[in-house]
GROMACS .gro file of C-alpha atoms in nm:
model
  406
    1MET     CA    1   0.000   0.000   0.000
    2SER     CA    2   0.144   0.335  -0.108
    3GLU     CA    3   0.214   0.606   0.147
    4GLN     CA    4  -0.064   0.866   0.171
    5ASN     CA    5   0.021   1.217   0.047
    6LYS     CA    6   0.063   1.488   0.312
    7CYS     CA    7   0.079   1.866   0.314
    8SER     CA    8   0.445   1.965   0.330
    9PHE     CA    9   0.357   2.265   0.553
   10CYS     CA   10   0.106   2.148   0.815
   11GLY     CA   11   0.154   1.772   0.780
   12LYS     CA   12  -0.216   1.689   0.738
   13ASN     CA   13  -0.307   1.384   0.533
   14GLU     CA   14  -0.493   1.407   0.202
   15ASN     CA   15  -0.821   1.287   0.362
   16GLU     CA   16  -0.801   1.560   0.633
   17VAL     CA   17  -0.814   1.856   0.394
   18SER     CA   18  -1.046   1.971   0.115
   19ILE     CA   19  -0.778   2.012  -0.151
   20LEU     CA   20  -0.418   1.896  -0.168
   21ILE     CA   21  -0.215   2.059  -0.445
   22ALA     CA   22   0.081   1.860  -0.577
   23GLY     CA   23   0.416   2.020  -0.659
   24LEU     CA   24   0.748   1.881  -0.786
   25ASP     CA   25   0.881   1.777  -0.447
   26GLY     CA   26   0.590   1.833  -0.212
   27HIS     CA   27   0.226   1.921  -0.155
   28ILE     CA   28   0.026   2.209  -0.007
   29CYS     CA   29  -0.328   2.198   0.127
   30ASN     CA   30  -0.597   2.461   0.068
   31ASN     CA   31  -0.569   2.597   0.425
   32CYS     CA   32  -0.195   2.658   0.399
   33ALA     CA   33  -0.240   2.803   0.050
   34GLU     CA   34  -0.490   3.057   0.184
   35GLN     CA   35  -0.257   3.151   0.469
   36ALA     CA   36   0.036   3.185   0.227
   37ASN     CA   37  -0.175   3.406   0.001
   38GLY     CA   38  -0.257   3.630   0.298
   39ILE     CA   39   0.110   3.661   0.392
   40VAL     CA   40   0.211   3.742   0.033
   41THR     CA   41  -0.067   4.001  -0.003
   42GLN     CA   42   0.030   4.166   0.326
   43GLU     CA   43   0.400   4.177   0.236
   44LEU     CA   44   0.332   4.316  -0.113
   45SER     CA   45   0.099   4.577   0.033
   46HIS     CA   46   0.367   4.677   0.285
   47LYS     CA   47   0.630   4.705   0.013
   48SER     CA   48   0.388   4.895  -0.210
   49GLN     CA   49   0.323   5.138   0.075
   50GLU     CA   50   0.697   5.193   0.127
   51GLN     CA   51   0.750   5.235  -0.247
   52LEU     CA   52   0.472   5.495  -0.268
   53GLU     CA   53   0.620   5.684   0.026
   54GLU     CA   54   0.953   5.690  -0.155
   55GLU     CA   55   0.789   5.812  -0.478
   56LEU     CA   56   0.593   6.088  -0.301
   57VAL     CA   57   0.822   6.388  -0.266
   58LEU     CA   58   0.688   6.600   0.021
   59HIS     CA   59   0.813   6.956   0.044
   60SER     CA   60   0.752   7.225   0.306
   61PRO     CA   61   0.489   7.493   0.231
   62LYS     CA   62   0.764   7.747   0.159
   63ALA     CA   63   0.935   7.509  -0.084
   64ILE     CA   64   0.603   7.440  -0.260
   65LYS     CA   65   0.538   7.813  -0.299
   66GLU     CA   66   0.891   7.874  -0.428
   67PHE     CA   67   0.834   7.606  -0.692
   68LEU     CA   68   0.500   7.762  -0.787
   69ASP     CA   69   0.670   8.102  -0.818
   70GLN     CA   70   0.882   7.962  -1.102
   71TYR     CA   71   0.575   7.885  -1.313
   72VAL     CA   72   0.294   8.111  -1.186
   73ILE     CA   73   0.330   8.488  -1.160
   74GLY     CA   74   0.164   8.668  -0.868
   75GLN     CA   75  -0.133   8.515  -0.680
   76ASP     CA   76   0.063   8.497  -0.353
   77GLU     CA   77  -0.243   8.446  -0.132
   78ALA     CA   78  -0.366   8.152  -0.338
   79LYS     CA   79  -0.017   8.001  -0.349
   80LYS     CA   80   0.021   8.019   0.028
   81THR     CA   81  -0.322   7.869   0.088
   82LEU     CA   82  -0.264   7.586  -0.160
   83SER     CA   83   0.088   7.517  -0.033
   84VAL     CA   84  -0.030   7.475   0.326
   85ALA     CA   85  -0.336   7.268   0.229
   86VAL     CA   86  -0.134   7.031   0.008
   87TYR     CA   87   0.146   6.998   0.264
   88ASN     CA   88  -0.098   6.913   0.545
   89HIS     CA   89  -0.285   6.668   0.322
   90TYR     CA   90   0.019   6.461   0.226
   91LYS     CA   91   0.177   6.493   0.571
   92ARG     CA   92  -0.144   6.339   0.704
   93ILE     CA   93  -0.116   6.050   0.456
   94LEU     CA   94   0.247   5.974   0.535
   95ASN     CA   95   0.179   5.966   0.910
   96GLN     CA   96  -0.147   5.770   0.908
   97ARG     CA   97   0.012   5.466   1.076
   98GLU     CA   98   0.096   5.676   1.380
   99GLU     CA   99  -0.251   5.825   1.421
  100GLY     CA  100  -0.370   5.532   1.636
  101GLU     CA  101  -0.154   5.658   1.921
  102ASP     CA  102  -0.420   5.911   2.024
  103ASP     CA  103  -0.782   5.998   1.949
  104VAL     CA  104  -0.699   6.287   1.713
  105GLU     CA  105  -0.788   6.209   1.354
  106ILE     CA  106  -0.675   6.463   1.095
  107GLN     CA  107  -0.951   6.529   0.843
  108LYS     CA  108  -0.895   6.588   0.471
  109SER     CA  109  -0.907   6.948   0.351
  110ASN     CA  110  -1.019   6.979  -0.011
  111VAL     CA  111  -0.977   7.317  -0.180
  112ILE     CA  112  -1.200   7.546  -0.386
  113ILE     CA  113  -1.053   7.830  -0.593
  114ALA     CA  114  -1.256   8.124  -0.725
  115GLY     CA  115  -1.102   8.322  -1.006
  116GLU     CA  116  -1.177   8.474  -1.345
  117THR     CA  117  -1.100   8.275  -1.658
  118GLY     CA  118  -0.732   8.262  -1.749
  119THR     CA  119  -0.599   8.360  -1.406
  120GLY     CA  120  -0.418   8.029  -1.343
  121LYS     CA  121  -0.650   7.795  -1.149
  122THR     CA  122  -0.562   7.487  -1.352
  123LEU     CA  123  -0.194   7.578  -1.379
  124LEU     CA  124  -0.159   7.599  -1.000
  125ALA     CA  125  -0.302   7.251  -0.944
  126LYS     CA  126  -0.106   7.097  -1.231
  127THR     CA  127   0.223   7.248  -1.110
  128ILE     CA  128   0.177   7.117  -0.755
  129ALA     CA  129   0.106   6.766  -0.884
  130ARG     CA  130   0.426   6.778  -1.091
  131LEU     CA  131   0.630   6.879  -0.786
  132LEU     CA  132   0.488   6.603  -0.564
  133ASN     CA  133   0.511   6.333  -0.832
  134VAL     CA  134   0.152   6.214  -0.785
  135PRO     CA  135  -0.116   6.121  -1.042
  136PHE     CA  136  -0.316   6.422  -1.158
  137THR     CA  137  -0.623   6.468  -1.374
  138ILE     CA  138  -0.847   6.754  -1.479
  139VAL     CA  139  -1.219   6.690  -1.514
  140ASP     CA  140  -1.489   6.920  -1.642
  141ALA     CA  141  -1.792   6.943  -1.414
  142THR     CA  142  -2.015   7.054  -1.701
  143VAL     CA  143  -2.029   6.704  -1.855
  144LEU     CA  144  -2.139   6.537  -1.530
  145THR     CA  145  -2.503   6.450  -1.470
  146GLN     CA  146  -2.700   6.263  -1.209
  147ALA     CA  147  -2.697   5.883  -1.247
  148GLY     CA  148  -2.942   5.762  -1.509
  149TYR     CA  149  -2.931   6.071  -1.732
  150VAL     CA  150  -2.742   6.156  -2.050
  151GLY     CA  151  -2.385   6.259  -1.965
  152GLU     CA  152  -2.113   6.110  -1.746
  153ASP     CA  153  -2.154   5.959  -1.402
  154VAL     CA  154  -1.965   6.134  -1.124
  155GLU     CA  155  -1.754   5.818  -1.072
  156SER     CA  156  -1.601   5.873  -1.419
  157ILE     CA  157  -1.373   6.140  -1.272
  158LEU     CA  158  -1.199   5.862  -1.078
  159SER     CA  159  -1.159   5.659  -1.399
  160ARG     CA  160  -0.942   5.936  -1.543
  161LEU     CA  161  -0.724   5.942  -1.232
  162LEU     CA  162  -0.682   5.565  -1.260
  163GLN     CA  163  -0.575   5.602  -1.622
  164ASP     CA  164  -0.314   5.862  -1.526
  165ALA     CA  165  -0.184   5.623  -1.257
  166ASP     CA  166  -0.160   5.337  -1.513
  167TYR     CA  167  -0.439   5.162  -1.320
  168ASN     CA  168  -0.222   5.136  -1.008
  169VAL     CA  169  -0.497   5.176  -0.747
  170ASP     CA  170  -0.253   5.255  -0.463
  171ARG     CA  171  -0.098   5.542  -0.661
  172ALA     CA  172  -0.438   5.670  -0.775
  173GLU     CA  173  -0.559   5.682  -0.415
  174ARG     CA  174  -0.291   5.945  -0.343
  175GLY     CA  175  -0.356   6.158  -0.650
  176ILE     CA  176  -0.500   6.502  -0.710
  177ILE     CA  177  -0.821   6.569  -0.904
  178PHE     CA  178  -0.890   6.918  -1.032
  179ILE     CA  179  -1.262   6.970  -1.091
  180ASP     CA  180  -1.293   7.259  -1.335
  181GLU     CA  181  -1.604   7.469  -1.389
  182ILE     CA  182  -1.742   7.377  -1.046
  183ASP     CA  183  -1.960   7.688  -1.067
  184LYS     CA  184  -2.148   7.539  -1.363
  185ILE     CA  185  -2.315   7.279  -1.139
  186ALA     CA  186  -2.468   7.544  -0.913
  187ARG     CA  187  -2.833   7.493  -0.825
  188LYS     CA  188  -3.046   7.645  -1.098
  189GLY     CA  189  -3.313   7.784  -0.867
  190ASP     CA  190  -3.452   7.788  -0.515
  191ASN     CA  191  -3.753   7.576  -0.610
  192PRO     CA  192  -3.633   7.225  -0.697
  193SER     CA  193  -3.986   7.096  -0.758
  194ILE     CA  194  -4.022   7.260  -1.100
  195THR     CA  195  -3.780   7.030  -1.284
  196ARG     CA  196  -3.514   6.782  -1.181
  197ASP     CA  197  -3.181   6.962  -1.163
  198VAL     CA  198  -2.984   6.662  -1.292
  199SER     CA  199  -2.674   6.855  -1.400
  200GLY     CA  200  -2.674   7.097  -1.107
  201GLU     CA  201  -2.784   7.000  -0.759
  202GLY     CA  202  -2.802   6.634  -0.861
  203VAL     CA  203  -2.429   6.634  -0.943
  204GLN     CA  204  -2.347   6.817  -0.621
  205GLN     CA  205  -2.527   6.549  -0.420
  206ALA     CA  206  -2.343   6.274  -0.608
  207LEU     CA  207  -2.006   6.440  -0.540
  208LEU     CA  208  -2.053   6.444  -0.163
  209LYS     CA  209  -1.947   6.087  -0.082
  210ILE     CA  210  -1.650   6.103  -0.320
  211LEU     CA  211  -1.518   6.430  -0.178
  212GLU     CA  212  -1.554   6.320   0.183
  213GLY     CA  213  -1.391   5.982   0.138
  214SER     CA  214  -1.550   5.647   0.060
  215ILE     CA  215  -1.489   5.326  -0.134
  216VAL     CA  216  -1.632   5.377  -0.482
  217ASN     CA  217  -1.694   5.124  -0.760
  218VAL     CA  218  -1.526   5.281  -1.062
  219PRO     CA  219  -1.581   5.171  -1.425
  220PRO     CA  220  -1.223   5.127  -1.561
  221GLN     CA  221  -1.296   5.296  -1.893
  222GLY     CA  222  -1.527   5.565  -1.756
  223GLY     CA  223  -1.869   5.639  -1.903
  224ARG     CA  224  -2.195   5.497  -1.777
  225LYS     CA  225  -2.229   5.214  -1.528
  226HIS     CA  226  -2.418   4.898  -1.617
  227PRO     CA  227  -2.488   4.579  -1.417
  228ASP     CA  228  -2.258   4.344  -1.613
  229GLN     CA  229  -1.957   4.573  -1.598
  230LYS     CA  230  -1.644   4.498  -1.396
  231TYR     CA  231  -1.548   4.766  -1.146
  232ILE     CA  232  -1.232   4.874  -0.968
  233GLN     CA  233  -1.276   4.975  -0.605
  234VAL     CA  234  -1.108   5.306  -0.521
  235ASN     CA  235  -1.088   5.459  -0.173
  236THR     CA  236  -1.114   5.838  -0.211
  237THR     CA  237  -1.014   5.916   0.149
  238ASN     CA  238  -0.661   6.021   0.051
  239ILE     CA  239  -0.739   6.179  -0.286
  240LEU     CA  240  -0.705   6.558  -0.279
  241PHE     CA  241  -0.981   6.742  -0.465
  242ILE     CA  242  -0.919   7.096  -0.589
  243ALA     CA  243  -1.224   7.263  -0.743
  244GLY     CA  244  -1.207   7.578  -0.950
  245GLY     CA  245  -1.457   7.810  -1.111
  246ALA     CA  246  -1.500   8.161  -1.249
  247PHE     CA  247  -1.829   8.209  -1.058
  248VAL     CA  248  -1.954   8.472  -1.301
  249GLY     CA  249  -2.203   8.693  -1.118
  250ILE     CA  250  -2.084   8.615  -0.765
  251LYS     CA  251  -1.935   8.964  -0.735
  252ASP     CA  252  -2.289   9.103  -0.721
  253LYS     CA  253  -2.366   8.876  -0.427
  254ILE     CA  254  -2.042   8.975  -0.252
  255SER     CA  255  -2.118   9.343  -0.307
  256SER     CA  256  -2.470   9.300  -0.176
  257ARG     CA  257  -2.344   9.122   0.136
  258LEU     CA  258  -2.079   9.386   0.208
  259ASN     CA  259  -2.332   9.667   0.174
  260THR     CA  260  -2.591   9.516   0.409
  261SER     CA  261  -2.373   9.529   0.719
  262ILE     CA  262  -2.432   9.858   0.902
  263ILE     CA  263  -2.338   9.770   1.260
  264GLY     CA  264  -2.034   9.903   1.446
  265TYR     CA  265  -1.739  10.011   1.236
  266SER     CA  266  -1.852   9.843   0.916
  267LEU     CA  267  -1.947  10.174   0.750
  268ALA     CA  268  -1.594  10.303   0.794
  269ARG     CA  269  -1.453   9.980   0.659
  270LYS     CA  270  -1.655  10.014   0.336
  271GLU     CA  271  -1.425  10.294   0.225
  272ASN     CA  272  -1.134  10.046   0.226
  273ILE     CA  273  -1.311   9.786   0.013
  274ASP     CA  274  -1.129   9.704  -0.311
  275LYS     CA  275  -1.417   9.739  -0.556
  276ASP     CA  276  -1.201   9.625  -0.848
  277ASN     CA  277  -1.130   9.289  -0.685
  278LEU     CA  278  -1.437   9.184  -0.489
  279LEU     CA  279  -1.341   8.817  -0.517
  280LYS     CA  280  -1.089   8.865  -0.236
  281TYR     CA  281  -1.386   8.894   0.003
  282VAL     CA  282  -1.560   8.573  -0.112
  283ASN     CA  283  -1.678   8.340   0.164
  284ALA     CA  284  -1.894   8.031   0.211
  285GLN     CA  285  -2.209   8.243   0.237
  286ASP     CA  286  -2.149   8.382  -0.113
  287LEU     CA  287  -2.094   8.034  -0.255
  288ARG     CA  288  -2.422   7.922  -0.103
  289SER     CA  289  -2.604   8.224  -0.247
  290PHE     CA  290  -2.451   8.141  -0.585
  291GLY     CA  291  -2.605   7.793  -0.580
  292LEU     CA  292  -2.364   7.548  -0.416
  293ILE     CA  293  -2.534   7.337  -0.152
  294PRO     CA  294  -2.407   7.367   0.208
  295GLU     CA  295  -2.302   7.001   0.221
  296LEU     CA  296  -2.070   7.048  -0.079
  297ILE     CA  297  -1.921   7.369   0.061
  298GLY     CA  298  -1.853   7.185   0.387
  299ARG     CA  299  -1.649   6.923   0.200
  300LEU     CA  300  -1.442   7.195   0.032
  301PRO     CA  301  -1.338   7.379   0.349
  302VAL     CA  302  -1.030   7.559   0.212
  303LEU     CA  303  -1.146   7.859   0.008
  304THR     CA  304  -0.910   8.089  -0.181
  305TYR     CA  305  -0.926   8.331  -0.472
  306LEU     CA  306  -0.718   8.450  -0.766
  307ASN     CA  307  -0.663   8.816  -0.842
  308PRO     CA  308  -0.757   8.952  -1.185
  309LEU     CA  309  -0.452   8.989  -1.409
  310GLU     CA  310  -0.334   9.345  -1.465
  311LYS     CA  311  -0.116   9.453  -1.758
  312SER     CA  312   0.209   9.434  -1.558
  313VAL     CA  313   0.126   9.080  -1.443
  314LEU     CA  314   0.032   8.963  -1.793
  315LEU     CA  315   0.360   9.102  -1.924
  316LYS     CA  316   0.552   8.905  -1.661
  317ILE     CA  317   0.352   8.592  -1.745
  318LEU     CA  318   0.454   8.634  -2.107
  319ILE     CA  319   0.829   8.643  -2.043
  320GLU     CA  320   0.933   8.546  -1.686
  321PRO     CA  321   0.817   8.192  -1.590
  322LYS     CA  322   1.042   7.895  -1.665
  323ASN     CA  323   0.796   7.778  -1.925
  324SER     CA  324   0.680   8.120  -2.047
  325LEU     CA  325   0.528   8.154  -2.392
  326ILE     CA  326   0.807   8.372  -2.531
  327LYS     CA  327   1.072   8.127  -2.405
  328GLN     CA  328   0.885   7.847  -2.579
  329TYR     CA  329   0.875   8.034  -2.910
  330VAL     CA  330   1.241   8.135  -2.879
  331LYS     CA  331   1.329   7.767  -2.840
  332LEU     CA  332   1.106   7.663  -3.131
  333PHE     CA  333   1.279   7.911  -3.363
  334ALA     CA  334   1.621   7.815  -3.226
  335LEU     CA  335   1.558   7.455  -3.336
  336ASP     CA  336   1.556   7.597  -3.691
  337ASP     CA  337   1.871   7.802  -3.622
  338VAL     CA  338   1.676   8.129  -3.606
  339GLU     CA  339   1.729   8.369  -3.315
  340LEU     CA  340   1.393   8.526  -3.224
  341LYS     CA  341   1.402   8.877  -3.078
  342ILE     CA  342   1.093   9.073  -2.974
  343ASP     CA  343   1.128   9.429  -2.846
  344ASP     CA  344   0.954   9.553  -2.530
  345GLU     CA  345   0.695   9.761  -2.716
  346ALA     CA  346   0.593   9.455  -2.917
  347LEU     CA  347   0.544   9.253  -2.599
  348GLU     CA  348   0.330   9.529  -2.447
  349THR     CA  349   0.119   9.536  -2.765
  350ILE     CA  350   0.048   9.162  -2.733
  351VAL     CA  351  -0.059   9.215  -2.370
  352ASP     CA  352  -0.287   9.507  -2.469
  353TYR     CA  353  -0.469   9.286  -2.719
  354ALA     CA  354  -0.503   9.012  -2.456
  355ILE     CA  355  -0.662   9.259  -2.213
  356ASP     CA  356  -0.906   9.373  -2.482
  357LEU     CA  357  -1.009   9.012  -2.541
  358GLY     CA  358  -1.071   8.959  -2.168
  359LEU     CA  359  -0.932   8.605  -2.170
  360GLY     CA  360  -0.652   8.656  -1.920
  361ALA     CA  361  -0.334   8.450  -1.960
  362ARG     CA  362  -0.521   8.203  -2.183
  363GLY     CA  363  -0.567   8.481  -2.438
  364LEU     CA  364  -0.189   8.529  -2.461
  365ARG     CA  365  -0.146   8.181  -2.604
  366SER     CA  366  -0.418   8.229  -2.864
  367LEU     CA  367  -0.270   8.562  -2.973
  368CYS     CA  368   0.084   8.428  -2.997
  369GLU     CA  369  -0.032   8.139  -3.214
  370VAL     CA  370  -0.186   8.389  -3.458
  371ILE     CA  371   0.109   8.629  -3.451
  372PHE     CA  372   0.384   8.371  -3.500
  373ARG     CA  373   0.199   8.144  -3.743
  374ASP     CA  374   0.319   8.315  -4.064
  375TYR     CA  375   0.674   8.348  -3.934
  376MET     CA  376   0.681   7.975  -3.866
  377PHE     CA  377   0.524   7.894  -4.200
  378ASN     CA  378   0.800   8.089  -4.377
  379ILE     CA  379   1.076   7.976  -4.141
  380GLU     CA  380   1.308   7.890  -4.431
  381ASP     CA  381   1.313   8.255  -4.541
  382TYR     CA  382   1.477   8.373  -4.220
  383LYS     CA  383   1.850   8.350  -4.164
  384GLY     CA  384   2.021   8.419  -3.834
  385VAL     CA  385   1.808   8.671  -3.645
  386LEU     CA  386   1.434   8.747  -3.666
  387ASN     CA  387   1.337   9.082  -3.511
  388ILE     CA  388   0.969   9.148  -3.441
  389SER     CA  389   0.855   9.502  -3.364
  390LYS     CA  390   0.537   9.665  -3.240
  391LYS     CA  391   0.452   9.781  -3.592
  392GLU     CA  392   0.472   9.428  -3.733
  393ILE     CA  393   0.241   9.292  -3.464
  394GLU     CA  394  -0.013   9.569  -3.526
  395GLU     CA  395  -0.003   9.489  -3.897
  396LYS     CA  396  -0.064   9.123  -3.822
  397MET     CA  397  -0.359   9.198  -3.592
  398LYS     CA  398  -0.529   9.425  -3.848
  399VAL     CA  399  -0.619   9.124  -4.060
  400VAL     CA  400  -0.724   8.904  -3.767
  401ASP     CA  401  -1.092   8.860  -3.683
  402LEU     CA  402  -1.090   8.919  -3.306
  403THR     CA  403  -1.441   8.773  -3.271
  404ARG     CA  404  -1.288   8.426  -3.314
  405PHE     CA  405  -1.145   8.456  -2.963
  406ASN     CA  406  -1.484   8.522  -2.800
   0.00000   0.00000   0.00000
């Protein structure tokens, strides 16, 4: 009679276990296999955690702001606010294992930025993500609708973060999501019984659990959910959400609020109000009046603003940052052995046109594309140095239909 097979790990006989898996020189039972799987999973998770901590480059708030200064001109208040919020967020993640020592649990602080179009909301968030080496994605709130309606489910914003993280769930769970046009999902009216506000308040309600932190079933390829689809579970607790919006019309609500206070010294303070930049006084009450629900505002506790861009700031944006537009064009021409030179008056003329268009820094890019297009098309005609003057730019702009920028 042949000797009965045994598990090489626990020593149990074949008839004492449910399954006995045979190897080259031994056997393993189902119980030991499950325990081994648990050990392997735990060890891989631990190594993955250590690897992620090594990949995440955490800098002090001052260092974050100094990095932002290289790419974003001005906006010091917003930079300071973002630097502190981001630093505290990732410091909280890296020290989560030590939080069990006391009863203090550090809550996540998502950010909301109010600023006119082209003032740098997206650029700020993108630059911080580059510094920290974390996955980053930009999503447009205008395409989101309540579940069951035409548009994209709110969970699709996590699909894009997964894609940026190459579907590494651990990396995605430490990423940054910038929700653009957050003001476009404001509640359409005070009476919700008239029609279902499926792209306004409905989206705000759907965002609540994701912003606060929960385990969400995410469709890998985005789009609509359906019963037969496979999902990836993502924990949003450690994902930093930065929301931005122009909030067109909120200045009227800020002005109205500032003018209603007549107690104490408020009348004297009104004389010091900066009427050209009312956004600096924005608060949660104004956001609620604009149409954001209180629950959503509560999950975006850090509120900051961006100043409107004056001519001097736009001029600096054009030439000073590491990745400024003029530096990009100089490099493009240099690749064809052409030295591009633009005099100061020409640069000021470009800025003047951008101000007239009212598109902020975004308008600078559009204008430069129009101005330099013909020079690039005829690049072979230029030898050595290409000088561009104010007069040449004005001649170029005379034949341009400025309505195309609106």
